[in-house]
Each structure stands twice: as C-alpha cells, then as structure tokens.
Short mmCIF file of C-alpha atoms in Angstrom, two decimals:
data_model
loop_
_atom_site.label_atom_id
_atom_site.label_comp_id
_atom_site.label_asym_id
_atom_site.label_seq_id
_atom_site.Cartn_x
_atom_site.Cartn_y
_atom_site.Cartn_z
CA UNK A 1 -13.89 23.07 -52.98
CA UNK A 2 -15.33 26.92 -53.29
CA UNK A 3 -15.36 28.17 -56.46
CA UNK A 4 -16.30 31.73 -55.29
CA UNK A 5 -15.78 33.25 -51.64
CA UNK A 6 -20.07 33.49 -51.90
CA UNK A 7 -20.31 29.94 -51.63
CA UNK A 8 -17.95 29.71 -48.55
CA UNK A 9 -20.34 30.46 -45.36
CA UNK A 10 -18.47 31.07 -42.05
CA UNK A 11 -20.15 28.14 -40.96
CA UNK A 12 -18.48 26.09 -43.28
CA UNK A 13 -14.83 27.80 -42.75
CA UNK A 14 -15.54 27.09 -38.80
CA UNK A 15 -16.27 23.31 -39.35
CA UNK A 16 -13.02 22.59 -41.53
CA UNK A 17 -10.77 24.67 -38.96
CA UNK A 18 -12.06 22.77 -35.79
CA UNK A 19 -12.00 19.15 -37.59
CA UNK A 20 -8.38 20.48 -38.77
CA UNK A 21 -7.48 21.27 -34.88
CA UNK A 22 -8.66 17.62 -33.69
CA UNK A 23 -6.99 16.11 -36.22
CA UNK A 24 -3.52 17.77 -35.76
CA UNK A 25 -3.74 17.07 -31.68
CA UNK A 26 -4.19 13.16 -32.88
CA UNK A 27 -1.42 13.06 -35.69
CA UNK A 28 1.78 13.07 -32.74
CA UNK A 29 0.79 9.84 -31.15
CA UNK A 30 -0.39 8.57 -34.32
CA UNK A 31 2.95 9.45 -35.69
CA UNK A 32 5.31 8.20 -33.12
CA UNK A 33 3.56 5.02 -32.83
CA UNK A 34 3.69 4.26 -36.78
CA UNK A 35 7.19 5.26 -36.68
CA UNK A 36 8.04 3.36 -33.99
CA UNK A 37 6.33 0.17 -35.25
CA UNK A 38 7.85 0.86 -38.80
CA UNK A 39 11.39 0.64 -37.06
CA UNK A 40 10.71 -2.74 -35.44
CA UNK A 41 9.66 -3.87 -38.82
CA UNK A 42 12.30 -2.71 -40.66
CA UNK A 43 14.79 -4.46 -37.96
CA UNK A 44 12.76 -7.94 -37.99
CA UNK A 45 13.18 -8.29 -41.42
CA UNK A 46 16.49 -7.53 -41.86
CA UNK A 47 16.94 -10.42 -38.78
CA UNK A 48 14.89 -12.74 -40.92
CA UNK A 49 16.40 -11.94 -43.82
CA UNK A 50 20.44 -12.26 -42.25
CA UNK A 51 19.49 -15.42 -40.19
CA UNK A 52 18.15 -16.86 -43.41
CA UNK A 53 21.24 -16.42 -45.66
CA UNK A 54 23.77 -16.93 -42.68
CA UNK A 55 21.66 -20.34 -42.00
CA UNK A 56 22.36 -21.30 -45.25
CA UNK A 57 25.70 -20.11 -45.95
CA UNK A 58 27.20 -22.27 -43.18
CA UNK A 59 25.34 -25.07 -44.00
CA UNK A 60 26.96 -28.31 -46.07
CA UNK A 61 30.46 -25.89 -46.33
CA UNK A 62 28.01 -23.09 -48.53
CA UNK A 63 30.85 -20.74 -47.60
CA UNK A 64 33.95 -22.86 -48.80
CA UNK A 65 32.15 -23.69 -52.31
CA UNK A 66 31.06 -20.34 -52.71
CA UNK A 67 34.84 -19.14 -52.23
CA UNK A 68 35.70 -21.81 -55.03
CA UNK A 69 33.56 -20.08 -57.84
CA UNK A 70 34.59 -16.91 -57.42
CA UNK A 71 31.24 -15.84 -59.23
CA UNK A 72 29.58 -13.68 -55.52
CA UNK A 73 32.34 -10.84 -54.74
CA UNK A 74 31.92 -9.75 -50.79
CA UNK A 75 29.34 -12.11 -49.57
CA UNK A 76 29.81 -10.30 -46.05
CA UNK A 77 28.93 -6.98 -47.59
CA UNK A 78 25.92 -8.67 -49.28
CA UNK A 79 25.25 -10.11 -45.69
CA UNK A 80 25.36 -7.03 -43.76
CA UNK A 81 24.70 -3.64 -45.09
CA UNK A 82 23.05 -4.50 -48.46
CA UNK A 83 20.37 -6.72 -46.09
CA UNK A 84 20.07 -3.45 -44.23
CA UNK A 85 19.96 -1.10 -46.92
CA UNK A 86 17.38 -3.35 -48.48
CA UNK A 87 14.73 -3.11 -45.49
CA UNK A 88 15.00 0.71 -44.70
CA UNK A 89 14.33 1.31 -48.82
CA UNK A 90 11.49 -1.32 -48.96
CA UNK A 91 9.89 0.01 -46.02
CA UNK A 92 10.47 3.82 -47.19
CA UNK A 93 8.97 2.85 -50.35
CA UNK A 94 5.99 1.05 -48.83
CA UNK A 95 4.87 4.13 -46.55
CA UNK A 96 5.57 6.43 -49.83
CA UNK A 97 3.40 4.18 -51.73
CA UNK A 98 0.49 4.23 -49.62
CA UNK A 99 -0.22 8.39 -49.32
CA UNK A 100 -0.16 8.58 -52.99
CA UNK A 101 -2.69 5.99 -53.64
CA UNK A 102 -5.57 7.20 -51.00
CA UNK A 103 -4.33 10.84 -53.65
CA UNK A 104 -4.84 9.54 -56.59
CA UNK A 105 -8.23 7.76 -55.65
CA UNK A 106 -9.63 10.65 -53.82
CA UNK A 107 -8.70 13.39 -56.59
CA UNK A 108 -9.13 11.09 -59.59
CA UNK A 109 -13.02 11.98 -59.62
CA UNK A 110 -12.70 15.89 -58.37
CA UNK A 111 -10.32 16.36 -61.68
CA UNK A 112 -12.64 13.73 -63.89
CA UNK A 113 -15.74 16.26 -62.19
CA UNK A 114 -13.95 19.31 -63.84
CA UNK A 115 -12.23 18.10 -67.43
CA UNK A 116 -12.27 14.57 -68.49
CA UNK A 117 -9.63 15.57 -71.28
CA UNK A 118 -7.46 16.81 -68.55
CA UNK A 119 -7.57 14.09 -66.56
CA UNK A 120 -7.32 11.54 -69.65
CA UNK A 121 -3.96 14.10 -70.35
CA UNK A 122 -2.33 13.13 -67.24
CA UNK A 123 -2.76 9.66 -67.47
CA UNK A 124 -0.76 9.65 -71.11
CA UNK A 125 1.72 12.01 -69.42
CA UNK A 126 2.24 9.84 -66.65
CA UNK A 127 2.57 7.10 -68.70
CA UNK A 128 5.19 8.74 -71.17
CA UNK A 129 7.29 9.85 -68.42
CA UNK A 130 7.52 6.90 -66.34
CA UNK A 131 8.63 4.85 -69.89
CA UNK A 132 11.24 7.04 -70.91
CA UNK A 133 12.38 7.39 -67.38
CA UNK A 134 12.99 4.14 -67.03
CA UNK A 135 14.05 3.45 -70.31
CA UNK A 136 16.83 6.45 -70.65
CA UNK A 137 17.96 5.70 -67.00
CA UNK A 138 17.01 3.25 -65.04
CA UNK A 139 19.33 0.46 -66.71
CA UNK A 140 22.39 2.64 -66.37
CA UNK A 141 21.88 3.42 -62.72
CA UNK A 142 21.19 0.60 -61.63
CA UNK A 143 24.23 -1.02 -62.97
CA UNK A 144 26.34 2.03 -61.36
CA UNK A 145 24.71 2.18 -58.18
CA UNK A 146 25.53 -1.88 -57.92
CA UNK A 147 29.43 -1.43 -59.03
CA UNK A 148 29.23 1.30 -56.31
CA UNK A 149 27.70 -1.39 -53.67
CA UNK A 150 30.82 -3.63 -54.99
CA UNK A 151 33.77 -1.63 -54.85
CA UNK A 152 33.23 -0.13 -51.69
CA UNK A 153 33.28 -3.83 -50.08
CA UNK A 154 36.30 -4.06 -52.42
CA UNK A 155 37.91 -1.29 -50.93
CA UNK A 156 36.99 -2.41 -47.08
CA UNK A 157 38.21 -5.85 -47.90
CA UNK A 158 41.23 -4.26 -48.33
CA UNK A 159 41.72 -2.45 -45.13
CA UNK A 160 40.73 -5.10 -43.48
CA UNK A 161 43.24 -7.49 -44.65
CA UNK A 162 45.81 -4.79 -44.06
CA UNK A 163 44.89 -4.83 -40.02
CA UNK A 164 44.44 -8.57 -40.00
CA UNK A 165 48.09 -9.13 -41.41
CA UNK A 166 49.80 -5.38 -39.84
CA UNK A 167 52.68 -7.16 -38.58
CA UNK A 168 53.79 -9.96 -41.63
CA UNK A 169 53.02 -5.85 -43.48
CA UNK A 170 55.37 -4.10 -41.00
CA UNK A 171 58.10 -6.89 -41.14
CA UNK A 172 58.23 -6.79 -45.00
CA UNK A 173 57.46 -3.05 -45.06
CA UNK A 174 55.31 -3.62 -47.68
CA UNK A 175 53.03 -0.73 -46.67
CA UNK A 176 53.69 1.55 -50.05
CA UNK A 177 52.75 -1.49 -52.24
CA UNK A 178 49.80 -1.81 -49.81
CA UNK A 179 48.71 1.57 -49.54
CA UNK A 180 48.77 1.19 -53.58
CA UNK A 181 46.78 -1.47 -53.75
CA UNK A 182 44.22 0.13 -50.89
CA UNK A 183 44.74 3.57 -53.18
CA UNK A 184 43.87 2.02 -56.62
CA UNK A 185 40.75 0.54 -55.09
CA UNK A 186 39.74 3.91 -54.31
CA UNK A 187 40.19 5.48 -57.44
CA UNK A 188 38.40 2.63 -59.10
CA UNK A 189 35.21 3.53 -56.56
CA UNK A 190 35.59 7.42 -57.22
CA UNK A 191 35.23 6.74 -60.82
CA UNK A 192 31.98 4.86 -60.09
CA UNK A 193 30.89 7.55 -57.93
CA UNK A 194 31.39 10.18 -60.60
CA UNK A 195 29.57 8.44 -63.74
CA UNK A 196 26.87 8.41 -60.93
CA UNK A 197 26.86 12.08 -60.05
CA UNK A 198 26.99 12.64 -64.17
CA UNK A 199 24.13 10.21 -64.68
CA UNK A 200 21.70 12.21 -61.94
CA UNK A 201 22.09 15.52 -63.51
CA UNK A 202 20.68 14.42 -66.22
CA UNK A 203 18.03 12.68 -64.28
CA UNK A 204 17.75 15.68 -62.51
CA UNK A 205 17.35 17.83 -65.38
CA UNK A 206 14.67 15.60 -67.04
CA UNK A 207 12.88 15.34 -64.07
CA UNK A 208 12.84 19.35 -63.34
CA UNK A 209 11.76 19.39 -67.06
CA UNK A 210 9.15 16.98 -66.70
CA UNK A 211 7.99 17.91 -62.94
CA UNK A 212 7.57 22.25 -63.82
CA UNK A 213 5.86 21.79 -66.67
CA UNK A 214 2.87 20.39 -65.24
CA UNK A 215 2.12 23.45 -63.07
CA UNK A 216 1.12 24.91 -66.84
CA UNK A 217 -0.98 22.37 -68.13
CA UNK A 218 -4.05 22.32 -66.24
CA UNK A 219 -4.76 26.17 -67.09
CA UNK A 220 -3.43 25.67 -70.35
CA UNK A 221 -6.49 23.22 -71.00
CA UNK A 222 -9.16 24.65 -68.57
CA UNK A 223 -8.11 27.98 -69.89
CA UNK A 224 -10.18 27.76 -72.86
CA UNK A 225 -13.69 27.00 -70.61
CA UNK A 226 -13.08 29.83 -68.80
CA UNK A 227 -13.04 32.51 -71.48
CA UNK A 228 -15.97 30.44 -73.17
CA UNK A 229 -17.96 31.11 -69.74
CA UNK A 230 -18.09 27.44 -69.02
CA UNK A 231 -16.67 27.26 -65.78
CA UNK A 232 -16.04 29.82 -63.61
CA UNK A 233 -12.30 31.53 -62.25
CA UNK A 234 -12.11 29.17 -59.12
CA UNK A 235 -12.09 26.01 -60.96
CA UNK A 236 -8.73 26.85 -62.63
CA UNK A 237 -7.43 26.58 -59.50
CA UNK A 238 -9.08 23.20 -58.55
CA UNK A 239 -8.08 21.67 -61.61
CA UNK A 240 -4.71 22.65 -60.62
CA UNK A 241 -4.58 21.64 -56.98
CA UNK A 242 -6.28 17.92 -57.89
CA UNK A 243 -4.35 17.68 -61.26
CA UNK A 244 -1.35 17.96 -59.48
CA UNK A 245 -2.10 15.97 -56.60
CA UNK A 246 -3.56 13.01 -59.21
CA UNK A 247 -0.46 13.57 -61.30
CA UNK A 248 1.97 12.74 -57.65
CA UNK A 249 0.07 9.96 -57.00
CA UNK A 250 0.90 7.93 -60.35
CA UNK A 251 4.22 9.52 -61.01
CA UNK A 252 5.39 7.88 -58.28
CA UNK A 253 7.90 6.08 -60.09
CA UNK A 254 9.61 9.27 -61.73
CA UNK A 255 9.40 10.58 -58.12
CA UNK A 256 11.33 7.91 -56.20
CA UNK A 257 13.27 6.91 -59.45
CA UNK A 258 16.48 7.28 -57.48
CA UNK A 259 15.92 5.57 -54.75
CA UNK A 260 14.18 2.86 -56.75
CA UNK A 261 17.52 2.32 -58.58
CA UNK A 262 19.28 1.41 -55.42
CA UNK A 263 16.49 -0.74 -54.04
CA UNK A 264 17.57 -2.57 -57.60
CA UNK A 265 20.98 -3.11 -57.48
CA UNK A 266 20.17 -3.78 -53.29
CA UNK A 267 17.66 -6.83 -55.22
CA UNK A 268 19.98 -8.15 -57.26
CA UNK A 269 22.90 -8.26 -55.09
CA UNK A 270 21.46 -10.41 -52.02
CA UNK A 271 19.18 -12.34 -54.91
CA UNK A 272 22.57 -13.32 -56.26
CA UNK A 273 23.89 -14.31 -53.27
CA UNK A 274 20.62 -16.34 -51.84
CA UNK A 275 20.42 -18.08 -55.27
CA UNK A 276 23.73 -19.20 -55.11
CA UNK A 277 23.43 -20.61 -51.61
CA UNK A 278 20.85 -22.79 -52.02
CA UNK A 279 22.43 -24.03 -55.34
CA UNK A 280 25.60 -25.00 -53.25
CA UNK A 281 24.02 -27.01 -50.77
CA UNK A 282 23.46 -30.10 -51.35
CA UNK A 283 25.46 -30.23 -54.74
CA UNK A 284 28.73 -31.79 -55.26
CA UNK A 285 31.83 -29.51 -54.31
CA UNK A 286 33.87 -27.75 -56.99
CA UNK A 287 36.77 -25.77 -57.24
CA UNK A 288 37.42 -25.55 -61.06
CA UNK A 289 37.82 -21.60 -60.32
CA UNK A 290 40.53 -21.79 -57.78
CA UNK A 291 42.74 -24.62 -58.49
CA UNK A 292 46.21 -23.75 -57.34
CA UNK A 293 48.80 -23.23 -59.67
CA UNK A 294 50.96 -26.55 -58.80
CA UNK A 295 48.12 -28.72 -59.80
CA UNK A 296 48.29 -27.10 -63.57
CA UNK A 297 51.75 -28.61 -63.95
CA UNK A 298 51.62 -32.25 -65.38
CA UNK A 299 54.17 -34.74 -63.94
CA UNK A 300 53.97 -36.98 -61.48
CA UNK A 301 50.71 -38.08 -60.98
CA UNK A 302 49.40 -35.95 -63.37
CA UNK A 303 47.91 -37.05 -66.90
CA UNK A 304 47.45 -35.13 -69.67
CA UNK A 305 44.22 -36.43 -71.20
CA UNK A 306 41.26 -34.74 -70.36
CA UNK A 307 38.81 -37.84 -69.06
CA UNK A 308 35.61 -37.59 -67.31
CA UNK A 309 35.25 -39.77 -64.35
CA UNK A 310 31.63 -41.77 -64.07
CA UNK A 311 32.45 -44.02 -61.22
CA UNK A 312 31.10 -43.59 -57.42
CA UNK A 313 32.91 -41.94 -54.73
CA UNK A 314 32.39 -44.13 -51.56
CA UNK A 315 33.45 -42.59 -47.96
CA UNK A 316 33.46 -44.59 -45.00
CA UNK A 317 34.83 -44.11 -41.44
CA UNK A 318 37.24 -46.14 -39.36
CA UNK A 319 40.25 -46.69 -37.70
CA UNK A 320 42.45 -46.41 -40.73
CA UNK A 321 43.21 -43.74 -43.55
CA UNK A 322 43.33 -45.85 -46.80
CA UNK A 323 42.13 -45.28 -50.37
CA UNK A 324 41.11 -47.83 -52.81
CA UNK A 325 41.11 -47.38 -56.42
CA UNK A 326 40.99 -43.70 -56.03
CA UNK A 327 41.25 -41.16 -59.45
CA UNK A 328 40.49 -37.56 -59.52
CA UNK A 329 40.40 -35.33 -61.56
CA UNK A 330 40.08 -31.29 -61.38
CA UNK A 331 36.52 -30.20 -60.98
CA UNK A 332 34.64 -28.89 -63.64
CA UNK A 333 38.24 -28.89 -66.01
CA UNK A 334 37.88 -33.16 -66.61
CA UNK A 335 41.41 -32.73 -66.14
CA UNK A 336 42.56 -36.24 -65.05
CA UNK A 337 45.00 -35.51 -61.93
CA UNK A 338 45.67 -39.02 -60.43
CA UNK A 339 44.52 -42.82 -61.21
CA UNK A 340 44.07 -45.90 -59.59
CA UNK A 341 45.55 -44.96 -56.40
CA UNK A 342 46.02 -47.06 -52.96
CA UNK A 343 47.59 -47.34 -49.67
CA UNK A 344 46.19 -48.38 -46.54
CA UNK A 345 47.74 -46.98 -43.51
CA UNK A 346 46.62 -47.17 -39.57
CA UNK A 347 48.29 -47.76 -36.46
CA UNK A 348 48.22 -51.17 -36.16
CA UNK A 349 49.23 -51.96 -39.83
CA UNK A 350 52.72 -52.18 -41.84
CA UNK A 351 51.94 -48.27 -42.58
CA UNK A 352 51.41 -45.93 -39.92
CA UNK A 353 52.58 -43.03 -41.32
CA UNK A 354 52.87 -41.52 -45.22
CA UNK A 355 55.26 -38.29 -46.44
CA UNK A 356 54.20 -36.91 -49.61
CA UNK A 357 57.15 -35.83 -51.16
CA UNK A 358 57.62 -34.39 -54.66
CA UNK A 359 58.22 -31.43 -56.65
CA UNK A 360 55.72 -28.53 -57.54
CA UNK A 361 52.27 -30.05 -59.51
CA UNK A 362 52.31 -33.61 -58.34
CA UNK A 363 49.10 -33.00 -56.77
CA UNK A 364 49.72 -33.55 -53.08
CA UNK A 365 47.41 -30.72 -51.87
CA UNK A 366 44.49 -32.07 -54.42
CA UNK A 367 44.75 -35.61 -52.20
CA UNK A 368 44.29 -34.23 -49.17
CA UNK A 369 41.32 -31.90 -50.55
CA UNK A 370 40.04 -35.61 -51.89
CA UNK A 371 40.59 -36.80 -48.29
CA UNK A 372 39.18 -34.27 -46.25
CA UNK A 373 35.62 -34.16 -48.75
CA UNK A 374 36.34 -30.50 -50.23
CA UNK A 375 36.26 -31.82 -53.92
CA UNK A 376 33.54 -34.63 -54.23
CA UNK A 377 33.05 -34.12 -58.26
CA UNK A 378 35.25 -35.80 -60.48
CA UNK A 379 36.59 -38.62 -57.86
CA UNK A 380 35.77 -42.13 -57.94
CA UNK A 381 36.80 -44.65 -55.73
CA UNK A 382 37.04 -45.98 -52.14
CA UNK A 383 37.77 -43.85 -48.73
CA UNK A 384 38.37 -44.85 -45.50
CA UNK A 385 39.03 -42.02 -42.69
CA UNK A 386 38.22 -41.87 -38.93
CA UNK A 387 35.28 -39.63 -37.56
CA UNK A 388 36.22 -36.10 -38.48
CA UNK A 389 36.61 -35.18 -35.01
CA UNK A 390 39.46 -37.78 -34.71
CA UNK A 391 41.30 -36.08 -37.95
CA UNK A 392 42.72 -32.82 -38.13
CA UNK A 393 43.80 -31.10 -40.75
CA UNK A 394 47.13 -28.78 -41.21
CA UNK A 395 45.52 -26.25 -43.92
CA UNK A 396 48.37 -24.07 -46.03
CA UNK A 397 47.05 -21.47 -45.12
CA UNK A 398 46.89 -20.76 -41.49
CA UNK A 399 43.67 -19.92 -39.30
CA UNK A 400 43.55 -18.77 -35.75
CA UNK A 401 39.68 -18.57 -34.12
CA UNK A 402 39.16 -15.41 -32.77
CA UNK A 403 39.15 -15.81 -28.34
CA UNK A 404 41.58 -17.04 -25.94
CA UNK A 405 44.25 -20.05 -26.32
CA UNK A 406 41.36 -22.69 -25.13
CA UNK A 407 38.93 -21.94 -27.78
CA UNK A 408 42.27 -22.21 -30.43
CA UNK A 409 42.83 -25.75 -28.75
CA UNK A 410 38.85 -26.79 -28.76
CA UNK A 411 38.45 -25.75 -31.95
CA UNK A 412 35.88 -26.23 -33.98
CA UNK A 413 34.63 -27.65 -30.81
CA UNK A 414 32.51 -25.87 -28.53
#
C-alpha cells in the first residue's frame, strides 16, 4: 500500500503491472480447468449420493415400508433434484468459502497494522450480524424454502398421476375435479412462494442496512488520527479497502445467508429420507399408517380387544400353502384382527384350492399381506408357502412394468 504518490516509484508501478499481466494470461486455463474439475465433482457426488439411497431404498422392501408410514412425502423428489440441488450448493459454497478465508488472513494484519480498535470493531460487528441474522431469519426460511421443496413434488405428483391414468380420467371425465385438485396444489405452492418473497425483503433490507453502513465506519474511526496528525490521508483509504475486505471474509454467513437456507432445508430433506431408510431395513414391516378401511370394521374374524401378540412368526417354504396357529393383529394399533387360524392346502391334499368370501372388514386382504411377508409385526404363528418365485400374487391394485408384453410376463424376472 502507498500512502502518498512520493512513496510510489515508477519502478514499483512497473513491477505490479507486469506480475498483474502474467498472472491474468495464467488465470483462463487455471479457470477452465477448476471449473471443469468442480463439475465432475459436483456430478460424482450426486452419483454417490443417489446410488447410496436408491441401494438402500430397494433393499429388504425399504420402498413398500416407507409407503406404509406415510411420515417421507415424495421420496423421488428427495431422490432426484434435492440430491442435485444439494451438490451444486455444497460445492458453490465450498469455492465461496475458500477466497474469503486467504481475505481475511491476508488483510487481518494490514487493518490490525493501521487501528487495532477498528479491527477489534469488525469482529463484534461481524459477530452481531451473523447472530441476529440467523436468529431473525434463518429459522423461518428454512422452514419455507423446505415446504417450497415439498409442494412442488406435491404438485408434480399430481400431473403425473393425471398422464399415468389419462384414459380411466377421459372415460369418467373427471378432468374438472382433476384439474381442481392439480389447481389447489398450486395455489397451496404460490402461497409458499409468496411468504418467501415477503420474508427476503426483509432480509434484503437488513442486509442493505447492515452491508452500506460499513463503507462509513472505517473513516468514522480513523477519522479522528487523521486530524490528530497521526496517520496520514492515504491510510483512510487502506483502512477502508482491508476493513472491508476483512469484514467479506467473516461475514460470509450474512453474505450467502440465502443460499445457506436452501442448502438447509436441501439437508434436512434427504437426511430425513436416508435416516428413515436405514431404519426400515432390517426392522419388522408395519403398516399401522395405511391400514385399509375394511380392516377397521370388526366382524368376522375381527376382535375387539386390543392384545399384543408375543409369540414367533415362523416362515418356511414348500410345496403347500398352510398356516398353523396363525393370529395377527394390525401393526403398531395391537388391534387383534384374527386368532388361531389353520388350513393346509396343496395339490396333492383334500384342499387344493381356498375362496375367501365375506363381507367388507373380515380381513381377507390382511391374510394375504400375512402370507406374502408385508406385515411381519404383530403375527405369530406357523407359515408354509412355496419359493416366492413359484407364488404370485394378484395385488388390488394393478401394476404393469414399464417395456414390452415379455418383460410384463417375466416379471419381476429378468
């Protein structure tokens, strides 16, 4: 730094402005390369990060039990563009981060040089800001920007079941109840969108507050030295220069506040998701969330009493589809929905076939849950049932694989 133009030789001012001209013919290359290998980065980890969850969300029926809690809206969203969004903010924020540092450490002793007090200023100020920032906003905006992340995969869900069941629409003509349902989705993620836009003027307008008024402080507090003949008219303008390159460094978090916020509610989402999958492997399968409406009715099979059941559930293979001493009950609810059932049925035997018959609630669609393993807690008892690729099941609701009429007849074979 020159104080006064009769400390800057021509010399000097010839040294800076070749260095300056080597250094600017290196930065392209430089540049292209680090952005370049940032990309591949970026895409890596949102490939590690996808395979990861996707590994684990087909694994042990993840997917299924997850669907039966109901408490992770739009895994697919969580999957797919929050991954995504996740890696280009964390790698955004990583380059930002690392500027500001080699800043704050290189003008940290040029201000400390000029006006401890100053620099002992900006560190409180820094401080203050970043706390009340946070405090004031960060909270609410991070809870908006994640209801934003939710009901747009809300509102995509929707279109997409509208072109996955267009025709069973066109037949009913159900399209103005649809395009009500799609509509109020959208209103619901306008509204979040607006308390957003009213939440970052205010950020805004704090931050202009808090960002302008530091180009006044440093001569406001080095004024003083000047007038007293303590330093001379040039260092005012140092003090400025490193004060506000110092001050950039640490307010990084006021800076990038916004962006921060999203990186949040980014976190929390796939966090939510991830945590939840590796809960649900391994651990017994429960659908206490979703049990269909004709199990809630209690005849037939049906009891009551609520009653927890202790026993073991034991699941062999043969030739044969029997039970033994079978009871379940509703998962999570204790609910008791059959007891002390058996029938032993296989080709060769007296039984070779079984209807199910009854009215609404007896609980036929909770046995063959039972049968095929999809509820494991809250049964007790013996079952017998070929190797699963010698059963197949007839689900309510119907599912065609996506490819040609072989693939629907090998399925879920390869």
């Amino acid at each position: 730094f020159c104080s006064s133009p009769s400390i800057c030789t021509y010399t000097l001012s010839y040294s800076i402005l070749i260095l300056f001209f080597f250094l600017m013919i290196r930065r392209p290359p430089r540049s292209t390369l680090s952005s370049s290998s940032a990309a591949s980065d970026v895409y890596k980890r949102q490939q590690w990060m996808a395979a990861d969850i996707l590994d684990g969300y087909f694994r042990d029926r993840a997917y299924y039990r997850i669907g039966l809690s109901a408490t992770i809206d739009n895994p697919d969203q969580r999957m797919c563009d929050d991954v995504r969004d996740w890696s280009d903010s964390a790698m955004l924020l990583t380059e930002t981060v690392f500027l500001p540092v080699i800043q704050v450490l290189s003008f940290s002793m040029v201000l400390l040089s000029i006006s401890k007090p100053l620099f002992l200023f900006l560190i409180g100020y820094t401080l203050v800001g970043t706390l009340v920032t946070a405090g004031v906003f960060g909270k609410a905006l991070v809870a908006i920007q994640y209801a934003i992340l939710q009901k747009e995969a809300d509102l995509r869900f929707g279109l997409v079941r509208v072109r996955e069941h267009a025709e069973a629409i066109a037949f009913y003509r159900g399209e103005v109840m649809e395009q009500r349902g799609v509509a109020g989705r959208l209103l619901v993620l306008v509204d979040s969108l607006v308390r957003r836009i009213k939440w970052s003027f205010w950020l805004n307008s704090w931050l202009n507050l808090y960002q302008y008024s530091t180009f006044l402080l440093p001569s406001l507090i080095i004024a003083p030295k000047y007038f007293d003949g303590e330093v001379e008219f040039g260092v005012i303008g140092q003090a400025g220069f490193a004060f506000s390159m110092v001050y950039s460094g640490l307010a990084l978090i006021v800076s990038q506040f916004q962006q921060l916020t999203s990186l949040g509610a980014q976190t929390s989402r796939i966090n939510q998701l991830a945590t939840q999958v590796g809960a649900t492997i391994g651990a017994p399968i429960s659908g206490a969330a979703r049990i269909e409406a004709e199990e809630k009715v209690n005849v037939g099979l049906l009891w009551d009493e609520e009653q927890a059941l202790d026993g073991k559930l034991l699941h062999g293979r043969g030739d044969r589809i029997a039970v033994s001493e079978l009871s379940y009950s509703a998962p999570n609810h204790g609910r008791l929905l059959c007891q002390i059932l058996d029938f032993d049925m296989s080709p060769e035997g007296p039984i070779r076939s079984l209807l199910l018959t009854g009215p609404s609630g007896t609980g036929k669609s909770s046995l063959l849950r039972v049968l095929a393993g999809l509820w494991e807690e809250g049964v007790q008892g013996t079952i017998t049932t070929p190797e699963p690729r010698d059963v197949r099941f007839l689900p309510q609701k119907h599912y065609l694989k996506v490819g040609s009429i072989r693939t629907q007849l090998l399925f879920p074979e390869n």
